[in-house]
Amino acid sequence: MSTEVIHQVEEALDEDEKKMLLFLCRDVAADVAPLNVRDLLDILSERGMLSAMGLAELLYRVRRFDLLKRIFKMDRKAVEAHLLRHPRLISDYRVLMTEIGGNLEKSDLSSLFFLMRDYTGRDKVAKDKSFLDLVIELEKLNLIAPDQLELLEKCLKNIHRVDLKTKIQKYKQSAQGAGTSYTNALQAAFPNLSLKDPSCNLRHIPEERYRMQSKPLGICLIIDCIGNDTEFLRDTFTSLGYEVQYFLYLSMDSIIQILRQVACMPQHQDYDSFVCVLVSRGGSHSVFGVDQTHSGFPLDHIRRMFMGDACPSLLGKPKLFFIQNYVASEDPLDNGSLLEVDGPAVNNVESKAPQPGPGTIHREADFLWSLCKADVSLLERPYSSPSLYLQCLSQKLGKERRRPLLELHIELNGSVYDWNSRVSAKERYYVWLQHTLRKKLILSCK
């Protein structure tokens, strides 16, 4: 994300909008306390976590549709269509809190502060503070969380705002719908974040575990178009109990063909999971394979090949993607990459997108999507080395396979962050994690 765009956004927002944006992103950058919106957006951009659509979502959440139009040439419906089809930057919980705050009258807020005094103390939250300030204080006291909203429900009922209490109940039903609703992505680049930190979203990982007992655990597909990482990755996933299939130096067309063949494999119905590791040169949103002049294959299309409707034999099973993409410097705001539509026009996506029915699992559920970007110049040295990101991943999986995968990934991000603090910008790795896992995942059948 260019500094020019970040500056343009920061200058256009008023103080209330800035405060709302900082609140919305508290989970996204849980390990830092940015002083202002510019610092926050700059940190997220530096870590590779702020795409053009991510910033568009933030502007949509603070209802600055004029900035959407002016900066991104997008309207409100285009962003809504994108949010229906892709994991989101901001959690439903944060969105819910801002919606509640926006619907409270001054008298409601005064009554809420009074009722909360027994819990926060008389001087904890000044009377001139907002509802979001109150929520932050309650979070610090562990009195409110995405799965802990009873106190707020009780107070809203006491001030006769049953309409807002109903909003919370609908949110809770959606979150507990056992797959009837798409769980928002956990955006993670949490360097140096203690797992005991109360702001860490890991407490929301359900205790129910995915079944990991089949032999093999599943197919592990490795496509390495660079050639530095296959050997140790093959050993790691073989030791975990996967049937490893690996391919070296593929063209983009060959990558597409292999992915389609693997997505259709009947063996998936007998296995408990699927892993794909992809190493390639690419663009911000695509991979090239060994092709040097091709426009690339969109990463989003790879994920769609394994969604529940396209690959029913993996429905309800964890599908794990670890992607190392070596990217040349380019403008992240290239209009051609802002909104990718496959099928109906943008304005028709909302009406035609398939909706899960009661008791069904959403087609986008059970994904873990770990994407690492690095500068392509790392490959242009006389002796290019394996990916730091994939080396850290392999070490974590090899030594600590009995721990939850999300915990290992957060520690992996810490290792990458430590590396980035010691090297030049061209040598840094930027890791971005999305997941829609509904259960705890441990990659060990033992």
XYZ file of C-alpha atoms in Angstrom:
446
model
C 0.000 0.000 0.000
C 1.555 3.308 -1.044
C 2.280 5.978 1.570
C 0.447 8.468 -0.647
C -2.823 6.531 -0.338
C -2.359 6.056 3.427
C -1.783 9.802 3.838
C -4.814 10.584 1.685
C -7.072 8.346 3.807
C -5.749 9.617 7.129
C -6.279 13.246 6.139
C -9.858 12.619 4.969
C -11.143 10.905 8.145
C -12.551 12.851 11.079
C -11.641 12.025 14.682
C -14.640 9.745 15.294
C -13.934 7.803 12.105
C -10.279 7.411 13.058
C -11.232 6.126 16.485
C -13.646 3.634 14.896
C -10.997 2.415 12.450
C -8.464 1.882 15.258
C -11.085 -0.093 17.185
C -11.961 -2.266 14.184
C -8.299 -3.229 13.764
C -7.514 -4.096 17.390
C -7.416 -7.827 16.577
C -5.592 -7.394 13.288
C -2.594 -5.721 14.941
C -2.963 -7.049 18.468
C 0.751 -6.806 19.267
C 1.093 -3.070 18.588
C -0.590 0.031 19.935
C -0.427 2.521 17.041
C -0.780 6.147 18.042
C -2.823 7.055 15.001
C -4.438 5.720 11.849
C -1.421 6.514 9.703
C 0.854 4.416 11.946
C -1.636 1.541 11.944
C -2.053 1.431 8.173
C 1.695 1.775 7.672
C 2.395 -1.168 10.018
C -0.203 -3.366 8.330
C 1.144 -2.417 4.922
C 4.743 -3.163 5.936
C 3.699 -6.620 7.137
C 1.925 -7.366 3.882
C -1.467 -7.500 5.610
C -3.162 -4.499 3.984
C -4.316 -5.195 0.451
C -6.261 -2.677 -1.596
C -9.457 -4.584 -0.793
C -8.543 -4.622 2.907
C -8.348 -0.834 2.962
C -11.543 -0.675 0.899
C -13.257 -2.792 3.560
C -12.093 -0.426 6.302
C -13.476 2.585 4.444
C -16.732 0.686 3.950
C -16.919 -0.081 7.692
C -16.523 3.579 8.637
C -19.071 4.438 5.933
C -16.787 6.627 3.840
C -18.260 5.594 0.521
C -17.011 8.835 -1.028
C -13.419 7.724 -0.434
C -14.182 4.324 -1.911
C -15.316 6.051 -5.071
C -12.480 8.584 -5.192
C -9.519 6.317 -4.308
C -10.583 2.883 -5.508
C -13.208 3.732 -8.139
C -15.572 1.314 -6.357
C -19.086 1.680 -5.039
C -20.669 0.243 -1.930
C -22.214 -2.723 -3.755
C -18.865 -3.793 -5.176
C -17.325 -4.004 -1.701
C -20.334 -5.873 -0.335
C -20.080 -8.373 -3.188
C -16.384 -8.889 -2.439
C -17.070 -9.428 1.273
C -19.635 -12.101 0.423
C -17.074 -14.079 -1.570
C -13.853 -13.593 0.380
C -12.612 -13.785 3.991
C -12.759 -10.424 5.685
C -10.161 -8.293 7.384
C -12.447 -7.286 10.260
C -14.230 -9.748 12.534
C -18.020 -9.850 12.887
C -17.558 -9.056 16.580
C -15.801 -5.729 15.890
C -18.412 -4.838 13.278
C -21.191 -5.673 15.754
C -19.712 -3.403 18.443
C -19.447 -0.461 16.046
C -23.032 -1.008 14.881
C -24.279 -1.046 18.469
C -22.306 2.116 19.261
C -23.747 3.853 16.212
C -27.311 3.090 17.348
C -26.997 4.308 20.941
C -28.490 7.660 21.966
C -26.619 9.894 24.427
C -29.077 8.950 27.159
C -28.499 5.255 26.410
C -24.753 5.725 26.693
C -25.062 7.570 29.994
C -27.196 4.747 31.393
C -24.730 2.113 30.178
C -21.794 3.875 31.845
C -23.766 4.032 35.074
C -24.691 0.342 34.986
C -21.091 -0.678 34.238
C -19.658 1.201 37.214
C -20.015 -1.878 39.406
C -17.678 -3.699 37.035
C -15.262 -1.021 35.800
C -15.033 1.156 38.892
C -16.293 4.710 39.150
C -13.316 6.380 37.480
C -12.389 3.847 34.812
C -14.339 5.346 31.920
C -14.935 9.087 31.842
C -18.391 10.312 30.937
C -17.161 11.991 27.760
C -15.897 8.696 26.328
C -17.635 6.700 23.620
C -19.227 3.265 23.607
C -16.118 1.871 21.887
C -13.969 3.238 24.740
C -16.229 1.364 27.147
C -15.885 -1.854 25.125
C -12.087 -1.564 25.155
C -12.082 -1.150 28.921
C -14.380 -4.142 29.370
C -12.117 -6.207 27.102
C -9.094 -5.324 29.233
C -11.004 -6.525 32.298
C -12.007 -9.751 30.480
C -15.675 -8.802 30.910
C -16.460 -8.821 27.209
C -15.137 -10.849 24.276
C -16.478 -12.270 20.999
C -17.759 -15.304 22.912
C -18.580 -13.437 26.135
C -21.370 -10.916 25.638
C -23.791 -11.742 28.449
C -22.966 -8.656 30.521
C -23.579 -6.331 27.585
C -26.842 -8.121 26.748
C -28.009 -7.711 30.329
C -27.237 -3.981 30.384
C -28.880 -3.351 27.030
C -31.988 -5.076 28.310
C -31.945 -2.922 31.452
C -31.874 0.283 29.391
C -34.740 -1.049 27.243
C -32.688 -1.433 24.039
C -34.032 -4.876 23.230
C -33.391 -4.192 19.548
C -29.641 -4.074 20.195
C -29.817 -7.104 22.478
C -31.443 -8.938 19.568
C -28.489 -7.967 17.344
C -26.155 -9.722 19.775
C -28.350 -12.806 19.874
C -28.333 -13.037 16.077
C -24.544 -12.684 16.071
C -24.224 -15.485 18.636
C -26.523 -17.769 16.666
C -24.466 -17.142 13.541
C -21.182 -17.823 15.341
C -22.521 -21.039 16.894
C -24.259 -22.275 13.760
C -21.927 -25.266 13.344
C -20.957 -24.228 9.868
C -24.167 -22.552 8.750
C -22.283 -19.255 8.527
C -18.896 -18.442 7.142
C -16.487 -17.670 9.961
C -14.448 -14.556 9.298
C -10.753 -14.976 8.638
C -8.313 -14.489 11.474
C -5.782 -12.056 10.067
C -2.487 -12.873 11.708
C 0.912 -11.409 11.655
C 1.320 -11.483 15.411
C 5.070 -11.127 16.048
C 6.077 -11.412 19.708
C 2.463 -11.925 20.848
C 2.206 -14.007 23.991
C -0.425 -16.727 23.836
C -1.524 -15.607 27.285
C -2.314 -12.129 26.016
C -6.070 -11.577 26.611
C -6.333 -9.741 23.296
C -5.214 -12.855 21.414
C -8.019 -14.417 19.385
C -6.759 -17.935 20.066
C -9.175 -18.249 22.955
C -11.934 -18.435 20.353
C -10.543 -21.572 18.755
C -13.048 -24.296 19.612
C -11.816 -27.157 21.781
C -13.410 -29.718 19.471
C -10.672 -31.206 17.295
C -10.583 -32.224 13.673
C -10.303 -35.965 13.157
C -6.723 -36.758 12.130
C -6.565 -40.550 12.191
C -6.590 -41.745 8.588
C -3.496 -43.396 7.154
C -2.227 -41.465 5.354
C -3.596 -38.252 6.866
C -4.141 -37.004 3.338
C -2.422 -35.861 0.177
C 0.346 -33.289 0.545
C 0.848 -31.623 -2.834
C 4.155 -29.759 -3.228
C 4.658 -27.604 -6.322
C 8.103 -26.029 -6.248
C 8.879 -23.837 -9.234
C 12.095 -22.532 -7.639
C 13.690 -25.811 -6.526
C 15.094 -24.840 -3.112
C 12.503 -26.264 -0.739
C 11.125 -29.607 -1.965
C 13.507 -31.952 -0.159
C 12.994 -30.777 3.423
C 9.257 -30.179 2.870
C 8.842 -33.714 1.528
C 10.612 -35.145 4.605
C 8.546 -33.028 7.001
C 5.123 -33.928 5.645
C 6.043 -37.570 5.113
C 7.018 -37.765 8.794
C 3.663 -36.222 9.718
C 1.873 -39.068 7.937
C 0.998 -37.524 4.566
C 1.256 -39.048 1.117
C 3.537 -36.512 -0.537
C 3.258 -35.801 -4.259
C 5.759 -33.247 -5.530
C 6.384 -31.480 -8.826
C 9.314 -29.279 -9.838
C 9.640 -26.402 -12.294
C 6.090 -26.350 -13.673
C 4.708 -23.866 -16.168
C 1.560 -22.014 -15.162
C -0.604 -24.231 -17.360
C 0.919 -27.337 -15.747
C 0.237 -25.932 -12.278
C -3.432 -25.463 -13.173
C -3.646 -28.970 -14.635
C -2.045 -30.607 -11.573
C -4.266 -28.670 -9.154
C -7.405 -29.696 -11.045
C -6.338 -33.334 -11.124
C -5.574 -33.373 -7.400
C -8.844 -31.614 -6.530
C -10.722 -34.429 -8.294
C -8.826 -37.314 -6.672
C -11.248 -39.892 -5.199
C -8.791 -40.716 -2.393
C -9.786 -37.543 -0.527
C -12.979 -39.202 0.664
C -10.896 -41.698 2.685
C -8.466 -39.136 4.107
C -8.864 -36.604 6.921
C -7.137 -33.532 5.450
C -5.320 -31.986 2.507
C -2.120 -29.906 2.285
C -0.806 -27.856 -0.630
C 2.595 -26.125 -0.635
C 3.268 -23.827 -3.589
C 6.574 -22.037 -4.225
C 6.777 -19.731 -7.246
C 7.489 -16.328 -8.678
C 4.317 -14.305 -8.967
C 2.419 -11.062 -8.726
C 0.594 -9.611 -5.739
C -2.407 -11.865 -6.374
C -1.125 -14.561 -8.740
C 1.551 -17.163 -9.460
C 3.596 -17.464 -12.631
C 5.240 -20.889 -12.455
C 8.385 -20.951 -14.584
C 6.702 -18.723 -17.195
C 8.361 -15.342 -17.298
C 5.923 -13.418 -19.468
C 2.527 -14.816 -18.490
C 0.023 -12.680 -16.578
C -0.253 -15.376 -13.914
C -2.926 -17.559 -12.349
C -4.952 -15.885 -9.547
C -4.304 -17.321 -6.093
C -7.987 -16.927 -5.315
C -8.848 -19.363 -8.118
C -6.607 -21.996 -6.518
C -8.595 -21.814 -3.321
C -11.890 -22.070 -5.204
C -10.819 -25.408 -6.729
C -10.930 -26.972 -3.251
C -14.070 -25.332 -1.840
C -16.907 -27.560 -0.728
C -18.971 -27.201 -3.895
C -16.024 -27.861 -6.235
C -14.365 -30.588 -4.143
C -17.096 -32.284 -2.048
C -14.792 -35.117 -0.922
C -12.918 -32.571 1.223
C -16.036 -30.871 2.626
C -15.737 -30.509 6.394
C -12.049 -31.478 6.367
C -9.107 -29.097 6.921
C -7.529 -27.820 3.712
C -4.141 -26.217 4.356
C -2.281 -23.989 1.896
C 1.258 -22.719 2.466
C 2.360 -20.405 -0.347
C 5.736 -18.769 -0.853
C 5.430 -16.144 -3.571
C 8.434 -14.181 -4.829
C 7.065 -10.876 -6.092
C 8.630 -8.125 -8.173
C 8.025 -4.546 -7.020
C 4.716 -3.354 -8.403
C 1.884 -0.981 -7.683
C -0.518 -2.731 -5.240
C -3.286 -0.377 -6.351
C -3.317 -1.584 -9.931
C -7.008 -1.265 -10.788
C -7.028 -4.618 -12.506
C -6.366 -6.415 -9.222
C -8.790 -4.600 -6.964
C -11.801 -6.808 -7.484
C -11.629 -10.211 -9.067
C -14.907 -11.574 -10.329
C -15.353 -15.087 -11.646
C -18.784 -15.510 -13.158
C -21.626 -12.985 -12.823
C -21.061 -9.255 -12.906
C -20.248 -7.549 -9.614
C -23.708 -6.086 -9.186
C -25.273 -9.534 -9.463
C -22.970 -11.450 -7.128
C -24.998 -10.885 -3.994
C -28.223 -12.204 -5.463
C -26.663 -15.202 -7.178
C -24.079 -16.310 -4.608
C -25.080 -19.714 -3.188
C -26.118 -19.598 0.428
C -25.637 -22.489 2.849
C -28.771 -24.055 4.190
C -29.485 -25.185 7.753
C -27.221 -27.997 8.905
C -24.830 -27.610 5.981
C -21.164 -26.666 6.005
C -20.239 -23.506 4.136
C -18.184 -24.157 1.019
C -15.423 -21.834 2.307
C -15.176 -23.457 5.734
C -12.144 -25.389 7.037
C -9.434 -23.514 5.123
C -6.077 -22.344 6.395
C -4.425 -20.008 3.891
C -0.874 -18.994 4.785
C 0.728 -16.700 2.212
C 4.285 -15.396 2.405
C 5.575 -12.761 0.007
C 9.229 -11.929 -0.537
C 11.126 -9.858 -3.063
C 12.078 -11.712 -6.212
C 15.616 -10.325 -5.911
C 16.276 -13.023 -3.276
C 16.311 -15.508 -6.162
C 18.663 -13.483 -8.318
C 21.738 -13.936 -6.148
C 24.526 -16.329 -7.144
C 23.376 -18.812 -4.493
C 19.714 -18.449 -3.589
C 18.710 -20.097 -0.324
C 15.525 -21.876 0.804
C 12.579 -19.797 1.968
C 12.994 -18.641 5.587
C 9.216 -18.920 5.979
C 9.079 -22.542 4.795
C 12.153 -23.473 6.842
C 10.517 -22.111 10.010
C 7.277 -23.905 9.144
C 9.086 -27.196 8.604
C 10.989 -26.879 11.881
C 7.844 -26.090 13.862
C 5.885 -28.987 12.353
C 8.781 -31.368 12.832
C 9.487 -30.586 16.480
C 6.094 -29.540 17.865
C 3.531 -31.432 15.809
C 1.325 -32.152 18.828
C 0.538 -28.480 19.377
C -2.314 -26.655 17.605
C -1.300 -25.469 14.162
C -2.503 -21.891 14.754
C -0.251 -21.565 17.794
C 2.710 -22.781 15.747
C 1.894 -20.312 12.993
C 1.863 -17.362 15.386
C 5.300 -18.397 16.652
C 6.444 -18.774 13.046
C 5.377 -15.183 12.437
C 7.460 -14.141 15.434
C 10.527 -15.803 13.941
C 9.937 -14.080 10.621
C 9.447 -10.738 12.365
C 12.751 -11.153 14.231
C 14.478 -11.859 10.919
C 12.894 -8.804 9.300
C 14.151 -6.560 12.102
C 17.750 -7.472 11.273
C 17.828 -7.304 7.472
C 17.245 -4.842 4.650
C 13.808 -4.281 3.093
C 14.677 -6.417 0.058
C 15.466 -9.407 2.313
C 12.251 -9.365 4.338
C 9.419 -11.871 4.314
C 5.783 -10.862 4.827
C 3.389 -13.490 6.130
C -0.417 -13.253 5.910
C -2.708 -15.835 7.502
C -6.410 -16.360 6.877
C -8.394 -19.252 8.237
C -11.934 -20.524 8.466
C -11.135 -23.478 10.710
C -14.078 -24.477 12.917
C -12.156 -26.787 15.240
C -8.735 -27.148 16.800
C -6.248 -28.623 14.343
C -3.254 -30.700 15.364
C -1.232 -32.245 12.531
C -0.493 -35.516 14.259
C -2.330 -38.811 14.220
C -0.360 -40.039 17.252
